[in-house]
Short mmCIF file of C-alpha atoms in Angstrom, two decimals:
data_model
loop_
_atom_site.label_atom_id
_atom_site.label_comp_id
_atom_site.label_asym_id
_atom_site.label_seq_id
_atom_site.Cartn_x
_atom_site.Cartn_y
_atom_site.Cartn_z
CA MET B 1 68.69 -135.48 79.85
CA THR B 2 70.94 -136.95 82.53
CA SER B 3 69.98 -140.48 83.51
CA ILE B 4 71.26 -143.47 85.43
CA ARG B 5 73.31 -144.30 82.34
CA ASP B 6 75.42 -141.22 82.92
CA TYR B 7 75.72 -141.97 86.62
CA VAL B 8 76.98 -145.48 85.85
CA LEU B 9 79.60 -144.07 83.49
CA ALA B 10 80.69 -141.60 86.17
CA GLN B 11 81.19 -144.56 88.50
CA PHE B 12 83.19 -146.35 85.81
CA SER B 13 85.38 -143.28 85.40
CA GLU B 14 85.97 -143.15 89.13
CA ALA B 15 86.87 -146.86 89.28
CA ALA B 16 89.33 -146.33 86.42
CA PHE B 17 90.84 -143.23 88.01
CA LEU B 18 91.25 -144.90 91.41
CA ASP B 19 92.57 -148.14 89.88
CA ALA B 20 89.70 -149.91 91.64
CA PRO B 21 88.26 -152.41 89.13
CA GLY B 22 86.66 -154.36 91.97
CA THR B 23 84.17 -151.53 92.47
CA LEU B 24 82.45 -151.68 89.09
CA PRO B 25 78.79 -150.66 89.06
CA ALA B 26 76.28 -153.39 89.87
CA GLY B 27 75.74 -155.83 87.02
CA PHE B 28 79.12 -155.23 85.35
CA THR B 29 82.12 -157.53 85.22
CA PRO B 30 85.65 -156.77 84.02
CA LEU B 31 86.82 -158.39 80.80
CA THR B 32 89.99 -160.42 80.41
CA ALA B 33 92.60 -159.97 77.71
CA GLN B 34 91.51 -163.26 76.18
CA GLN B 35 87.84 -162.27 76.07
CA LEU B 36 88.65 -158.94 74.48
CA GLY B 37 91.23 -160.36 72.10
CA VAL B 38 94.21 -158.36 73.35
CA VAL B 39 97.62 -159.99 72.97
CA ILE B 40 100.01 -158.96 75.73
CA ASP B 41 103.39 -159.13 74.05
CA ALA B 42 105.11 -155.79 74.49
CA PRO B 43 107.31 -154.50 77.33
CA GLY B 44 105.24 -152.45 79.76
CA GLU B 45 101.97 -153.96 78.54
CA SER B 46 99.58 -155.81 80.88
CA PHE B 47 95.91 -156.68 81.35
CA GLN B 48 94.60 -157.62 84.80
CA ASN B 49 91.18 -157.31 86.44
CA GLY B 50 89.82 -155.57 83.36
CA VAL B 51 92.58 -152.94 83.38
CA TYR B 52 94.73 -152.59 80.27
CA ARG B 53 98.06 -150.85 80.83
CA PHE B 54 100.77 -149.70 78.52
CA ASP B 55 103.55 -148.01 80.47
CA ASN B 56 101.73 -145.37 82.53
CA ALA B 57 98.55 -145.32 80.41
CA ALA B 58 95.55 -147.35 81.61
CA ALA B 59 91.90 -148.04 80.82
CA LEU B 60 89.23 -150.12 82.54
CA VAL B 61 87.08 -152.39 80.36
CA GLY B 62 83.88 -154.06 81.54
CA VAL B 63 80.66 -155.50 80.20
CA GLY B 64 77.14 -155.54 81.61
CA THR B 65 73.60 -154.25 81.21
CA LEU B 66 73.09 -150.51 80.74
CA GLY B 67 69.68 -149.17 79.86
CA GLY B 68 68.49 -152.72 79.28
CA LEU B 69 71.17 -153.43 76.65
CA GLN B 70 74.33 -155.52 76.86
CA THR B 71 77.05 -152.87 76.89
CA LEU B 72 80.81 -152.75 76.55
CA VAL B 73 82.23 -149.86 78.59
CA VAL B 74 85.75 -148.48 78.22
CA ALA B 75 86.84 -145.98 80.88
CA PHE B 76 90.13 -144.25 80.16
CA ARG B 77 92.00 -143.45 83.36
CA GLY B 78 92.55 -139.82 84.20
CA ALA B 79 95.95 -138.28 84.88
CA ASP B 80 97.50 -139.79 87.99
CA ASP B 81 101.22 -139.27 87.38
CA ARG B 82 103.67 -136.76 85.94
CA VAL B 83 103.69 -138.27 82.45
CA ASP B 84 99.88 -138.16 82.23
CA SER B 85 99.73 -134.63 83.56
CA ASN B 86 102.31 -133.36 81.10
CA ALA B 87 100.28 -134.98 78.34
CA VAL B 88 97.22 -133.03 79.46
CA LEU B 89 99.08 -129.74 79.07
CA ARG B 90 101.03 -130.57 75.92
CA ASP B 91 98.85 -132.93 73.84
CA PRO B 92 96.73 -135.87 75.07
CA ALA B 93 97.28 -137.57 71.70
CA THR B 94 100.68 -138.74 72.95
CA GLU B 95 98.90 -140.87 75.55
CA TYR B 96 96.11 -141.95 73.20
CA ALA B 97 98.68 -143.52 70.88
CA LYS B 98 99.53 -146.00 73.64
CA PHE B 99 96.03 -147.48 73.38
CA ALA B 100 96.28 -148.49 69.72
CA GLU B 101 96.07 -152.24 70.45
CA LEU B 102 93.27 -151.81 72.98
CA VAL B 103 91.25 -149.59 70.64
CA ALA B 104 91.55 -152.12 67.83
CA ALA B 105 90.42 -154.92 70.15
CA VAL B 106 87.48 -152.87 71.46
CA ASP B 107 86.36 -152.05 67.94
CA SER B 108 86.54 -155.70 66.94
CA PHE B 109 84.70 -156.87 70.06
CA ALA B 110 81.94 -154.28 69.57
CA ALA B 111 81.53 -155.36 65.96
CA GLY B 112 81.47 -159.05 66.84
CA GLY B 113 77.87 -159.24 67.99
CA GLN B 114 78.62 -159.85 71.67
CA VAL B 115 77.26 -156.47 72.83
CA GLN B 116 74.46 -154.20 71.72
CA GLN B 117 76.19 -150.89 72.35
CA LEU B 118 79.57 -149.35 73.23
CA ALA B 119 80.18 -146.61 75.80
CA ILE B 120 83.42 -144.65 76.16
CA THR B 121 84.10 -142.52 79.22
CA GLY B 122 86.74 -140.93 81.40
CA HIS B 123 87.58 -138.21 83.88
CA SER B 124 90.24 -135.52 83.40
CA LEU B 125 92.81 -136.88 80.92
CA GLY B 126 90.42 -139.82 80.51
CA GLY B 127 87.88 -137.34 79.15
CA SER B 128 90.47 -136.00 76.70
CA LEU B 129 91.19 -139.55 75.53
CA THR B 130 87.45 -140.15 75.17
CA GLN B 131 87.27 -137.12 72.88
CA LEU B 132 90.08 -138.53 70.76
CA TYR B 133 88.40 -141.93 70.51
CA MET B 134 85.13 -140.37 69.42
CA ALA B 135 86.86 -138.14 66.87
CA ALA B 136 88.47 -141.24 65.39
CA HIS B 137 85.10 -143.04 65.28
CA PRO B 138 82.54 -140.82 63.53
CA ALA B 139 78.94 -141.96 63.38
CA GLY B 140 78.55 -145.17 61.41
CA THR B 141 82.08 -146.44 62.04
CA LEU B 142 80.82 -149.34 64.15
CA PRO B 143 77.73 -151.53 63.63
CA VAL B 144 76.49 -150.86 67.19
CA PRO B 145 75.44 -147.57 68.79
CA LEU B 146 78.38 -145.63 70.26
CA PHE B 147 78.10 -142.92 72.90
CA ALA B 148 80.38 -141.21 75.38
CA ASP B 149 80.40 -139.22 78.61
CA THR B 150 83.33 -137.12 79.83
CA PHE B 151 83.76 -135.74 83.33
CA GLY B 152 85.99 -132.73 83.94
CA SER B 153 87.59 -133.11 80.51
CA PRO B 154 90.23 -130.49 79.59
CA GLY B 155 89.46 -131.41 75.98
CA ALA B 156 91.82 -132.27 73.13
CA LEU B 157 92.90 -131.05 69.72
CA VAL B 158 89.66 -132.09 68.07
CA THR B 159 87.02 -130.21 66.12
CA ASP B 160 84.32 -128.61 68.24
CA THR B 161 81.22 -130.23 66.76
CA PRO B 162 77.68 -130.67 68.16
CA ASP B 163 78.07 -134.46 68.32
CA ALA B 164 74.86 -135.83 69.85
CA ARG B 165 76.73 -138.97 70.93
CA ILE B 166 78.91 -137.10 73.45
CA THR B 167 77.94 -135.51 76.75
CA ASN B 168 80.51 -133.50 78.69
CA TYR B 169 79.88 -132.94 82.40
CA VAL B 170 81.58 -129.82 83.69
CA VAL B 171 81.69 -128.48 87.23
CA VAL B 172 81.53 -124.81 86.33
CA ASP B 173 84.55 -123.78 88.37
CA ASP B 174 86.74 -126.77 87.51
CA PRO B 175 90.16 -125.20 86.79
CA ALA B 176 91.33 -128.13 84.63
CA VAL B 177 88.46 -127.69 82.18
CA TRP B 178 88.93 -123.93 81.98
CA LEU B 179 92.67 -124.26 81.44
CA GLY B 180 92.23 -126.74 78.61
CA GLU B 181 89.54 -124.79 76.80
CA ASN B 182 91.42 -121.48 77.18
CA ARG B 183 94.98 -122.58 76.49
CA GLN B 184 95.65 -119.80 74.00
CA ALA B 185 94.55 -117.03 76.36
CA VAL B 186 96.52 -118.60 79.19
CA GLY B 187 99.62 -118.85 76.99
CA ASN B 188 99.33 -115.21 75.94
CA VAL B 189 99.08 -113.97 79.52
CA LEU B 190 101.83 -116.20 80.84
CA GLY B 191 104.20 -115.16 78.13
CA SER B 192 103.84 -111.52 79.16
CA SER B 193 103.98 -111.82 82.95
CA ASP B 194 106.47 -113.93 84.88
CA LEU B 195 104.57 -113.29 88.11
CA VAL B 196 101.28 -114.60 86.69
CA ALA B 197 103.14 -117.46 85.04
CA ARG B 198 104.41 -118.61 88.42
CA GLY B 199 100.90 -118.44 89.89
CA VAL B 200 99.31 -120.42 87.07
CA ALA B 201 102.16 -122.94 87.10
CA ASP B 202 101.64 -123.51 90.81
CA GLN B 203 97.89 -123.92 90.27
CA ALA B 204 98.44 -126.43 87.45
CA ALA B 205 100.70 -128.40 89.76
CA ASN B 206 97.92 -128.43 92.36
CA VAL B 207 95.34 -129.69 89.86
CA PHE B 208 97.29 -132.34 87.94
CA PRO B 209 98.93 -135.18 89.93
CA GLY B 210 102.70 -135.40 89.73
CA LEU B 211 103.05 -132.20 87.71
CA THR B 212 105.65 -129.72 88.93
CA SER B 213 105.58 -125.97 88.57
CA ASP B 214 108.62 -126.23 86.31
CA ASP B 215 106.74 -128.70 84.09
CA ALA B 216 103.86 -126.28 83.76
CA ARG B 217 106.10 -123.31 82.95
CA ALA B 218 107.99 -125.36 80.37
CA ALA B 219 104.70 -126.03 78.60
CA VAL B 220 103.85 -122.33 78.19
CA PRO B 221 105.29 -122.03 74.64
CA LEU B 222 102.94 -124.86 73.59
CA LEU B 223 99.78 -123.15 74.81
CA THR B 224 98.89 -121.70 71.42
CA THR B 225 95.68 -123.55 70.57
CA ASN B 226 92.58 -124.17 72.65
CA TYR B 227 91.44 -127.69 73.33
CA GLU B 228 87.87 -128.54 72.42
CA ASN B 229 85.21 -130.84 73.84
CA ALA B 230 82.96 -131.96 71.01
CA GLY B 231 79.38 -132.75 71.98
CA THR B 232 76.96 -131.24 74.46
CA ASP B 233 78.05 -129.69 77.76
CA VAL B 234 76.08 -130.18 80.97
CA ASN B 235 77.07 -127.74 83.69
CA LEU B 236 77.19 -128.95 87.27
CA PRO B 237 77.00 -126.48 90.16
CA GLY B 238 80.23 -124.89 91.30
CA LYS B 239 81.45 -124.12 94.77
CA ALA B 240 79.33 -120.99 94.94
CA GLY B 241 76.33 -122.77 93.42
CA GLY B 242 76.28 -120.47 90.42
CA THR B 243 78.13 -120.16 87.16
CA GLY B 244 81.53 -120.27 88.82
CA PRO B 245 84.25 -117.69 89.39
CA ILE B 246 86.55 -118.58 86.48
CA SER B 247 86.36 -115.99 83.75
CA SER B 248 90.01 -115.00 83.45
CA VAL B 249 93.53 -116.21 84.12
CA ALA B 250 93.36 -114.45 87.47
CA GLY B 251 90.27 -116.49 88.30
CA LEU B 252 92.12 -119.64 87.28
CA VAL B 253 94.89 -118.91 89.78
CA THR B 254 92.44 -118.63 92.68
CA ALA B 255 90.11 -121.49 91.69
CA ASP B 256 89.73 -124.47 94.02
CA PRO B 257 91.58 -127.56 92.66
CA ASP B 258 89.12 -129.79 94.54
CA GLN B 259 86.45 -128.80 92.00
CA HIS B 260 88.20 -131.18 89.60
CA GLU B 261 87.86 -134.23 91.87
CA ILE B 262 86.14 -137.26 90.33
CA SER B 263 84.23 -137.89 93.57
CA LEU B 264 82.54 -134.51 93.13
CA TYR B 265 81.49 -135.41 89.60
CA VAL B 266 80.07 -138.75 90.71
CA ARG B 267 78.06 -137.10 93.45
CA GLU B 268 76.70 -134.28 91.29
CA VAL B 269 75.85 -136.49 88.32
CA GLY B 270 74.16 -138.95 90.68
CA ALA B 271 72.05 -136.16 92.16
CA LEU B 272 71.13 -134.97 88.67
CA ALA B 273 70.32 -138.47 87.41
CA VAL B 274 68.07 -139.26 90.34
CA ARG B 275 66.45 -135.95 91.14
CA THR B 276 64.75 -136.08 94.48
CA PRO B 277 61.09 -135.08 94.62
CA GLY B 278 60.66 -131.37 95.05
CA SER B 279 63.30 -130.58 92.43
CA GLY B 280 61.02 -131.07 89.47
CA THR B 281 60.48 -134.76 88.83
CA GLU B 282 58.39 -135.71 91.89
CA ALA B 283 59.38 -139.33 91.43
CA LEU B 284 57.68 -140.51 94.63
CA PHE B 285 54.27 -139.08 93.87
CA ASP B 286 52.30 -141.33 91.54
CA ALA B 287 49.35 -139.29 90.32
CA ALA B 288 47.79 -142.20 88.41
CA TYR B 289 47.96 -144.43 91.49
CA TYR B 290 46.52 -141.70 93.70
CA LEU B 291 43.55 -141.18 91.40
CA ARG B 292 42.95 -144.93 91.07
CA GLN B 293 42.92 -145.33 94.83
CA ASN B 294 40.85 -142.21 95.42
CA PRO B 295 37.95 -142.05 92.95
CA ASP B 296 36.44 -139.12 94.84
CA VAL B 297 39.50 -137.04 94.01
CA ALA B 298 39.39 -138.20 90.40
CA ALA B 299 35.69 -137.32 90.16
CA ALA B 300 36.34 -133.86 91.58
CA GLY B 301 38.83 -133.17 88.79
CA VAL B 302 41.39 -131.60 91.12
CA ASN B 303 45.16 -131.85 90.89
CA ALA B 304 46.17 -135.12 92.56
CA GLN B 305 49.38 -133.93 94.16
CA GLN B 306 47.87 -130.67 95.38
CA HIS B 307 45.09 -132.69 96.98
CA TYR B 308 47.54 -134.95 98.77
CA ASP B 309 49.69 -132.03 99.94
CA SER B 310 46.67 -130.12 101.26
CA PHE B 311 44.33 -132.85 102.49
CA GLY B 312 45.35 -136.35 101.52
CA PHE B 313 48.15 -136.99 104.00
CA LYS B 314 45.93 -135.73 106.86
CA GLU B 315 43.29 -138.24 105.77
CA GLY B 316 45.79 -141.13 105.67
CA ARG B 317 45.88 -141.43 101.89
CA ASP B 318 49.01 -142.77 100.19
CA PRO B 319 50.91 -140.84 97.48
CA SER B 320 52.12 -144.07 95.85
CA ALA B 321 52.21 -147.80 96.47
CA LEU B 322 55.78 -147.40 97.71
CA PHE B 323 55.01 -144.82 100.38
CA SER B 324 52.58 -145.58 103.20
CA THR B 325 51.40 -142.45 104.95
CA SER B 326 50.03 -144.31 107.98
CA PHE B 327 53.16 -146.51 108.28
CA TYR B 328 55.46 -143.51 108.16
CA LEU B 329 53.50 -141.51 110.72
CA ALA B 330 53.10 -144.50 113.05
CA GLY B 331 56.81 -145.21 112.92
CA ASN B 332 57.78 -141.58 113.34
CA PRO B 333 55.65 -139.99 116.09
CA ASP B 334 57.77 -136.83 115.97
CA VAL B 335 56.66 -136.26 112.37
CA ALA B 336 53.04 -137.00 113.27
CA ALA B 337 53.20 -134.60 116.20
CA ALA B 338 54.62 -131.86 114.01
CA GLY B 339 51.70 -132.21 111.60
CA VAL B 340 53.94 -131.97 108.57
CA ASN B 341 53.50 -133.67 105.21
CA PRO B 342 55.11 -137.11 105.72
CA LEU B 343 56.16 -137.53 102.08
CA GLN B 344 57.86 -134.16 102.05
CA HIS B 345 59.53 -135.00 105.36
CA TYR B 346 60.87 -138.27 103.97
CA GLU B 347 62.08 -136.57 100.79
CA THR B 348 63.88 -133.83 102.68
CA PHE B 349 65.06 -135.46 105.92
CA GLY B 350 63.71 -138.96 106.37
CA PHE B 351 65.86 -140.98 103.98
CA LYS B 352 68.98 -139.23 105.30
CA GLU B 353 67.97 -140.22 108.83
CA GLY B 354 67.37 -143.86 107.89
CA ARG B 355 63.57 -143.73 108.16
CA ASP B 356 61.55 -146.23 106.15
CA PRO B 357 58.72 -145.32 103.72
CA ASP B 358 56.88 -148.66 103.82
CA PRO B 359 57.19 -152.08 105.49
CA PHE B 360 59.19 -153.58 102.64
CA PHE B 361 61.72 -150.84 101.93
CA ASP B 362 64.53 -150.70 104.47
CA THR B 363 66.36 -147.42 103.91
CA SER B 364 69.39 -148.34 106.01
CA PHE B 365 69.63 -151.77 104.39
CA TYR B 366 69.58 -150.27 100.90
CA LEU B 367 72.27 -147.71 101.66
CA GLN B 368 74.49 -150.19 103.48
CA ASN B 369 74.31 -152.69 100.63
CA ASN B 370 74.71 -150.06 97.93
CA PRO B 371 77.57 -147.79 98.98
CA ASP B 372 77.55 -146.08 95.58
CA ILE B 373 74.06 -144.75 96.31
CA ALA B 374 75.04 -143.73 99.83
CA ALA B 375 78.11 -141.89 98.49
CA ALA B 376 76.00 -140.08 95.89
CA GLY B 377 73.67 -138.77 98.62
CA ILE B 378 70.57 -139.51 96.57
CA ASP B 379 67.19 -140.71 97.81
CA PRO B 380 67.46 -144.52 97.97
CA LEU B 381 63.75 -145.10 97.39
CA VAL B 382 63.79 -142.93 94.27
CA HIS B 383 66.84 -144.81 93.05
CA TYR B 384 65.20 -148.20 93.60
CA LEU B 385 61.97 -147.04 92.00
CA LEU B 386 63.65 -145.78 88.85
CA PHE B 387 66.74 -147.92 88.48
CA GLY B 388 67.67 -150.20 91.37
CA TRP B 389 65.16 -152.94 90.69
CA SER B 390 66.30 -153.31 87.07
CA GLU B 391 69.88 -153.62 88.34
CA GLY B 392 68.86 -156.50 90.62
CA ARG B 393 69.19 -154.54 93.86
CA ASP B 394 67.02 -155.54 96.82
CA PRO B 395 64.92 -153.04 98.78
CA SER B 396 65.22 -154.98 102.04
CA ALA B 397 66.23 -158.32 103.48
CA GLU B 398 62.58 -159.41 103.23
CA PHE B 399 62.12 -158.76 99.51
CA ASP B 400 64.32 -160.38 96.85
CA THR B 401 63.96 -158.47 93.58
CA SER B 402 65.37 -161.17 91.30
CA SER B 403 63.43 -163.98 92.95
CA TYR B 404 60.12 -162.14 92.70
CA LEU B 405 60.66 -161.52 89.00
CA ALA B 406 61.71 -165.13 88.43
CA ALA B 407 58.62 -166.43 90.24
CA ASN B 408 56.28 -164.01 88.45
CA GLN B 409 57.13 -164.05 84.78
CA ASP B 410 54.16 -161.84 83.92
CA VAL B 411 55.67 -159.09 86.06
CA ALA B 412 59.11 -159.60 84.51
CA VAL B 413 57.71 -159.50 80.98
CA ALA B 414 55.73 -156.36 81.78
CA GLY B 415 58.96 -154.66 82.88
CA VAL B 416 57.47 -153.14 86.02
CA ASN B 417 59.09 -152.55 89.37
CA PRO B 418 58.55 -155.79 91.34
CA LEU B 419 58.09 -154.17 94.75
CA LEU B 420 55.69 -151.65 93.28
CA HIS B 421 53.73 -154.52 91.74
CA TYR B 422 53.72 -156.51 94.97
CA LEU B 423 52.48 -153.63 97.10
CA GLU B 424 49.76 -152.57 94.69
CA PHE B 425 48.63 -155.94 93.34
CA GLY B 426 50.75 -158.85 94.54
CA ILE B 427 49.61 -158.82 98.15
CA ALA B 428 45.94 -158.88 97.16
CA GLU B 429 46.64 -161.62 94.61
CA GLY B 430 48.37 -163.79 97.19
CA ARG B 431 51.73 -163.74 95.47
CA VAL B 432 54.58 -164.99 97.61
CA ILE B 433 57.82 -163.10 98.20
CA ALA B 434 60.36 -165.69 97.05
#
């Protein structure tokens, strides 16, 4: 099941791909060469701002809290130049060999007791390198849990195994993934048709940065074995919203190269990790809260959400402590006049329009101070409810998440959302917003 963990790793992969270590996910800091134990002593080798480089190869290394555990994250950079892109077509292992010193340092750091788990990730070529790392580190190799996410990975020359530690996110019409996993079929077709070979070569040059059509055509004799992505695949919607148009070499030629963009993966994984209500999780409707606050509904034995959708919002009842029906309708007379369900309005339109669900959650404030959430297009209140508070994010200028938890150790120990606690219990108990 996709979670905020996967979304964070997608963000790491994007930061690595864009060479933007300053944009690490909240709560993470880049490591230094000294902290990691890497000795920079070879020509072309460097380590700055958490980014290890050896010639054209690069990886971003950071540490922070993920899923409540201190985590070391290594994000291999995807192909961003001609050398990388040729490696994708020919054999990613040539690039992986450049990380030998980094890999040894990461393994040692992970085994040294400074972190509780290790995550490996990457987009495009970075996903291929992730596959190679995981193949070289079977279960039990390290004393801490090891897991990996790939995004748009063309795969590598590894064994296709159902490795529960690896999740591969695939936009279903991503031409780079299809090309990698169907290299043999592509090679067979290209070897028999110069016209198709030119079309596929041009497409490969469009997908992989720095690659030329001549580079792609020169690689045709090497396309004899399919790459594999070990682990579990999670399909993300394609351009047409279905299973995608790529089912043949001809489909590869006409596929949209933009379906391989890391920004698309970040957005789609974010949407999957934080499903908005109405798509199955109904994160903003708290049935237990509704029944506690409305004993008549509980006594009647009816479905809590159905009651709210049919009667409750018209009677001014609240679907959760985080959403005030009366506050929303009073602040949005157009919604009140339309007579529509205010929670459904917020879930569908309201958060996108900057409307606020309660007096202490400022939608615009949250999006402005968390550009990663804004870029993902996900419901900010759902994000704060499920993940944001544990990452130390603030719901508004009036409510300081970290301060409330520090001032109320019972709430911190209980591991509950501080704003949720304040709205349901803290106000009545006279607790102060620090």
